[in-house]
């Protein structure tokens, strides 16, 4: 049996079962319609610098007004909850114009960029994001007057638990 | 089973008045494939994800989010909204295959 | 953390001890203990609740067990006390004795009968009888030369190396804690104790061994039709595939008995968490009309009276249910002050290489109360127990063992007619592999004391009768490791 083979490192029988199961599986997927398309390569990644430069546009963001709340330990990198709050009156004269979220270690660090209208009346969001690895996450808020604010947190991703 | 595109926009269960800041919850069932998962030895599951979420309050576009595949499967997005006037609230999701999904709820103050 | 415990004053805390015993549901036991004055071996003057002749022994509160030695014969060698007679503890007791025959091993367990969680889903569908999953602790102790004490542990003093049970205290040289899990109903929005109790007794999760399973079995046998809700929690919950396996097994009963019923599987996760292809195929090909799967259902409450699961987006009304809430390390770990404060599931603070409590090489935690990313499964607990038994035997001889990965072998039955199963086996990366340096101390502290990821795996997602047979064989061999 396969589990025994792995435990005891013996057992031709185990190998035989493993082989026949694989053959069966191949036959079944052949010609079957898949619910998704296949690609031969993974999409190209982006560098952190590539994503940060246009956001910063030469500015140094201040560590104020933005609060990013995430669990220090993500139990499942596939869905990591986050909450983003920006202190702002959200009036026509003073509002959050842009929000950016960067996960340094993701293949594409830019998780989203968003535009806001003062009509939202508030800038408090919750989302679930993917993290490929333990990483620093940065949330940037750009005000309508061009001021740039940031908040950063570190999240450890406990890989595992996924078949 | 839930089909791709099944969506929900939920307003608070409790009463709210004019100018109250309320939490609007949205979610759409979507695989949000990021193109990085192998499918046996046949290749990679191609990218297929929600790349744009827009929220209209009345005719005004109040939120427009350009998303990457870094958003989790079944994209979940909750935002606070100041209920200034009675108007429909429309959420639009667009995916990389050109599909567009819309859901509208009424804000009544 | 050590100070916390070592400075405990048990005399002053005797009230707490009574509460502990009561909380563990042992009030019935307290009457028993206070009956015979002969069995009381403590000095009356040490007992603050002892008021001389005005009160007869029958009036003595349960707190007196903290002064009484448990009735065990004097140890002939170093004594190891194993707490919890589940998959981890039973394997531990047997293998401690195999590794160090001179050791005097005592297994302390609350229940008097062993009922296995693994294979219980097969029993729910009538594929094996109850005898297959029910075993005697006495046989385990007799066959493997250790002592079984049917008692509940409620405290420990690590300075004195003493563990307190409702049948008296035991002094140990080595203490192994394998108390399993407890439920966290708060995490699914059920905060009120009355509501928690109602939910726990009317729609039990059946993820802890015992009565919960009997209740669930009766529910399935008596189900007349409608929706039968099962839930899948968030986090590293006990046995990742078990809720999906259970959904298949219950659906197979409805299918076989032509019951107009459906399993409503409400999953917190955005997709089937493990063995997805295998379960998905079973859901579609075998149970299309008997099972509905809803992903991304984050539960914010359960209305027991209205039989409704309240999701963040939708409500789901059911006719019957088994509600599996989020889990946490067993409450015993918390009451002993051993919780890793960074653990989102309140699991133990241990050295991940050798499983001892940080800073204390006499106390070990194994099984589902550990904080690492190991799969919370019986097979993992067994492999881990065998390794830690060797660690302890080694340390008795002054040797230190290198960390070894457990091998998790995991079958799931997906079809009952014929019996067909799927399989996933995996090993883990050594602790600390793949760590990104963290700026924040708290994250580092957590990560370096937990962390484990898959290093290798073997997948058989195409269900087959061979795997079905292998699953039963797996069970026999693993029961044999315990009894
Ligand atoms: C439905 C179901 C199906 C499963 N299927 C599989 C499977 O196919 N394969 C697999 O490998 N795993 C499976 N598992 C998982 C497996 O059952 C657990 O991971 C395993 O039991 C963990 O072992 P443990 O020793 O940590 O805890 P347990 O086995 O739960 O043992 C803990 C013991 O400690 C006792 N205890 C707790 N507190 C005290 C105290 N204060 N004093 C005295 N005693 C105490 C409890 O009574 C209990 O007996 C399944 C689980 C379930 C629920």
mmCIF file of C-alpha atoms in Angstrom, chain B residues 3-109:
data_model
loop_
_atom_site.group_PDB
_atom_site.id
_atom_site.type_symbol
_atom_site.label_atom_id
_atom_site.label_comp_id
_atom_site.label_asym_id
_atom_site.label_seq_id
_atom_site.Cartn_x
_atom_site.Cartn_y
_atom_site.Cartn_z
ATOM 1 C CA UNK B 3 -21.937 29.099 -10.829
ATOM 2 C CA UNK B 4 -19.292 31.626 -11.814
ATOM 3 C CA UNK B 5 -20.756 35.090 -11.630
ATOM 4 C CA UNK B 6 -23.226 34.471 -8.846
ATOM 5 C CA UNK B 7 -23.005 37.691 -6.885
ATOM 6 C CA UNK B 8 -24.285 39.440 -3.831
ATOM 7 C CA UNK B 9 -24.408 43.005 -2.561
ATOM 8 C CA UNK B 10 -25.646 43.360 0.999
ATOM 9 C CA UNK B 11 -26.634 46.419 2.966
ATOM 10 C CA UNK B 12 -26.739 46.410 6.783
ATOM 11 C CA UNK B 13 -29.461 44.323 8.397
ATOM 12 C CA UNK B 14 -30.216 47.156 10.810
ATOM 13 C CA UNK B 15 -31.983 50.501 10.205
ATOM 14 C CA UNK B 16 -29.950 53.446 9.035
ATOM 15 C CA UNK B 17 -30.711 57.146 8.489
ATOM 16 C CA UNK B 18 -29.474 59.969 6.319
ATOM 17 C CA UNK B 19 -25.717 60.562 6.421
ATOM 18 C CA UNK B 20 -25.096 57.379 8.361
ATOM 19 C CA UNK B 21 -21.947 55.586 7.315
ATOM 20 C CA UNK B 22 -22.998 52.061 6.427
ATOM 21 C CA UNK B 23 -21.021 48.984 5.490
ATOM 22 C CA UNK B 24 -21.775 47.556 2.055
ATOM 23 C CA UNK B 25 -20.620 43.990 1.493
ATOM 24 C CA UNK B 26 -20.062 42.569 -1.959
ATOM 25 C CA UNK B 27 -18.941 39.220 -3.253
ATOM 26 C CA UNK B 28 -18.871 37.419 -6.563
ATOM 27 C CA UNK B 29 -18.262 33.737 -7.178
ATOM 28 C CA UNK B 30 -15.280 33.629 -9.521
ATOM 29 C CA UNK B 31 -12.241 31.311 -9.686
ATOM 30 C CA UNK B 32 -9.877 34.294 -10.084
ATOM 31 C CA UNK B 33 -7.222 32.040 -11.599
ATOM 32 C CA UNK B 34 -3.876 33.764 -11.298
ATOM 33 C CA UNK B 35 -2.194 31.651 -13.971
ATOM 34 C CA UNK B 36 0.325 30.119 -11.607
ATOM 35 C CA UNK B 37 -1.302 26.821 -10.736
ATOM 36 C CA UNK B 38 -0.199 23.743 -12.598
ATOM 37 C CA UNK B 39 -2.754 21.396 -14.016
ATOM 38 C CA UNK B 40 -1.126 17.965 -13.874
ATOM 39 C CA UNK B 41 1.526 17.872 -16.614
ATOM 40 C CA UNK B 42 -0.661 19.652 -19.121
ATOM 41 C CA UNK B 43 0.300 23.214 -18.383
ATOM 42 C CA UNK B 44 -0.957 26.021 -16.218
ATOM 43 C CA UNK B 45 -4.523 27.035 -15.539
ATOM 44 C CA UNK B 46 -4.719 30.250 -17.563
ATOM 45 C CA UNK B 47 -5.303 33.616 -15.959
ATOM 46 C CA UNK B 48 -8.967 34.430 -15.542
ATOM 47 C CA UNK B 49 -9.815 36.989 -12.929
ATOM 48 C CA UNK B 50 -11.884 40.017 -12.041
ATOM 49 C CA UNK B 51 -9.752 42.967 -13.121
ATOM 50 C CA UNK B 52 -12.188 45.800 -12.494
ATOM 51 C CA UNK B 53 -14.741 46.539 -9.790
ATOM 52 C CA UNK B 54 -16.826 49.699 -10.110
ATOM 53 C CA UNK B 55 -19.380 51.120 -7.705
ATOM 54 C CA UNK B 56 -21.969 53.680 -8.803
ATOM 55 C CA UNK B 57 -24.095 55.588 -6.279
ATOM 56 C CA UNK B 58 -26.895 56.968 -8.422
ATOM 57 C CA UNK B 59 -25.056 58.017 -11.589
ATOM 58 C CA UNK B 60 -21.864 58.884 -9.786
ATOM 59 C CA UNK B 61 -18.923 56.503 -10.057
ATOM 60 C CA UNK B 62 -17.634 56.513 -6.483
ATOM 61 C CA UNK B 63 -15.128 53.630 -6.515
ATOM 62 C CA UNK B 64 -13.170 52.162 -9.383
ATOM 63 C CA UNK B 65 -10.709 49.421 -8.540
ATOM 64 C CA UNK B 66 -8.164 47.961 -10.936
ATOM 65 C CA UNK B 67 -7.451 44.565 -9.450
ATOM 66 C CA UNK B 68 -4.716 42.048 -10.145
ATOM 67 C CA UNK B 69 -4.931 38.310 -9.625
ATOM 68 C CA UNK B 70 -3.695 39.067 -6.103
ATOM 69 C CA UNK B 71 -7.324 39.238 -4.989
ATOM 70 C CA UNK B 72 -8.568 35.925 -3.582
ATOM 71 C CA UNK B 73 -10.900 33.534 -5.298
ATOM 72 C CA UNK B 74 -14.563 34.606 -4.987
ATOM 73 C CA UNK B 75 -13.565 38.286 -4.659
ATOM 74 C CA UNK B 76 -14.861 39.789 -1.473
ATOM 75 C CA UNK B 77 -15.022 43.563 -1.146
ATOM 76 C CA UNK B 78 -16.636 45.539 1.612
ATOM 77 C CA UNK B 79 -16.668 49.336 1.759
ATOM 78 C CA UNK B 80 -18.089 52.039 3.959
ATOM 79 C CA UNK B 81 -20.566 54.369 2.286
ATOM 80 C CA UNK B 82 -22.146 57.583 3.543
ATOM 81 C CA UNK B 83 -25.858 57.243 2.817
ATOM 82 C CA UNK B 84 -26.468 60.837 1.747
ATOM 83 C CA UNK B 85 -29.477 60.284 -0.504
ATOM 84 C CA UNK B 86 -31.845 57.632 -1.768
ATOM 85 C CA UNK B 87 -30.485 56.156 -4.971
ATOM 86 C CA UNK B 88 -29.599 52.830 -6.524
ATOM 87 C CA UNK B 89 -26.181 51.448 -5.690
ATOM 88 C CA UNK B 90 -24.736 49.531 -8.620
ATOM 89 C CA UNK B 91 -21.703 47.261 -8.463
ATOM 90 C CA UNK B 92 -20.043 46.116 -11.682
ATOM 91 C CA UNK B 93 -17.421 43.373 -11.964
ATOM 92 C CA UNK B 94 -15.465 42.805 -15.183
ATOM 93 C CA UNK B 95 -13.237 39.822 -15.798
ATOM 94 C CA UNK B 96 -10.302 39.182 -18.112
ATOM 95 C CA UNK B 97 -12.495 37.111 -20.468
ATOM 96 C CA UNK B 98 -14.620 40.175 -21.165
ATOM 97 C CA UNK B 99 -17.565 39.085 -19.009
ATOM 98 C CA UNK B 100 -19.416 41.795 -17.120
ATOM 99 C CA UNK B 101 -21.585 41.221 -14.061
ATOM 100 C CA UNK B 102 -23.855 43.797 -12.431
ATOM 101 C CA UNK B 103 -25.810 43.885 -9.211
ATOM 102 C CA UNK B 104 -27.978 46.760 -7.970
ATOM 103 C CA UNK B 105 -29.482 47.469 -4.560
ATOM 104 C CA UNK B 106 -31.474 50.478 -3.381
ATOM 105 C CA UNK B 107 -30.182 52.820 -0.736
ATOM 106 C CA UNK B 108 -33.190 54.310 1.054
ATOM 107 C CA UNK B 109 -32.687 57.050 3.607
#
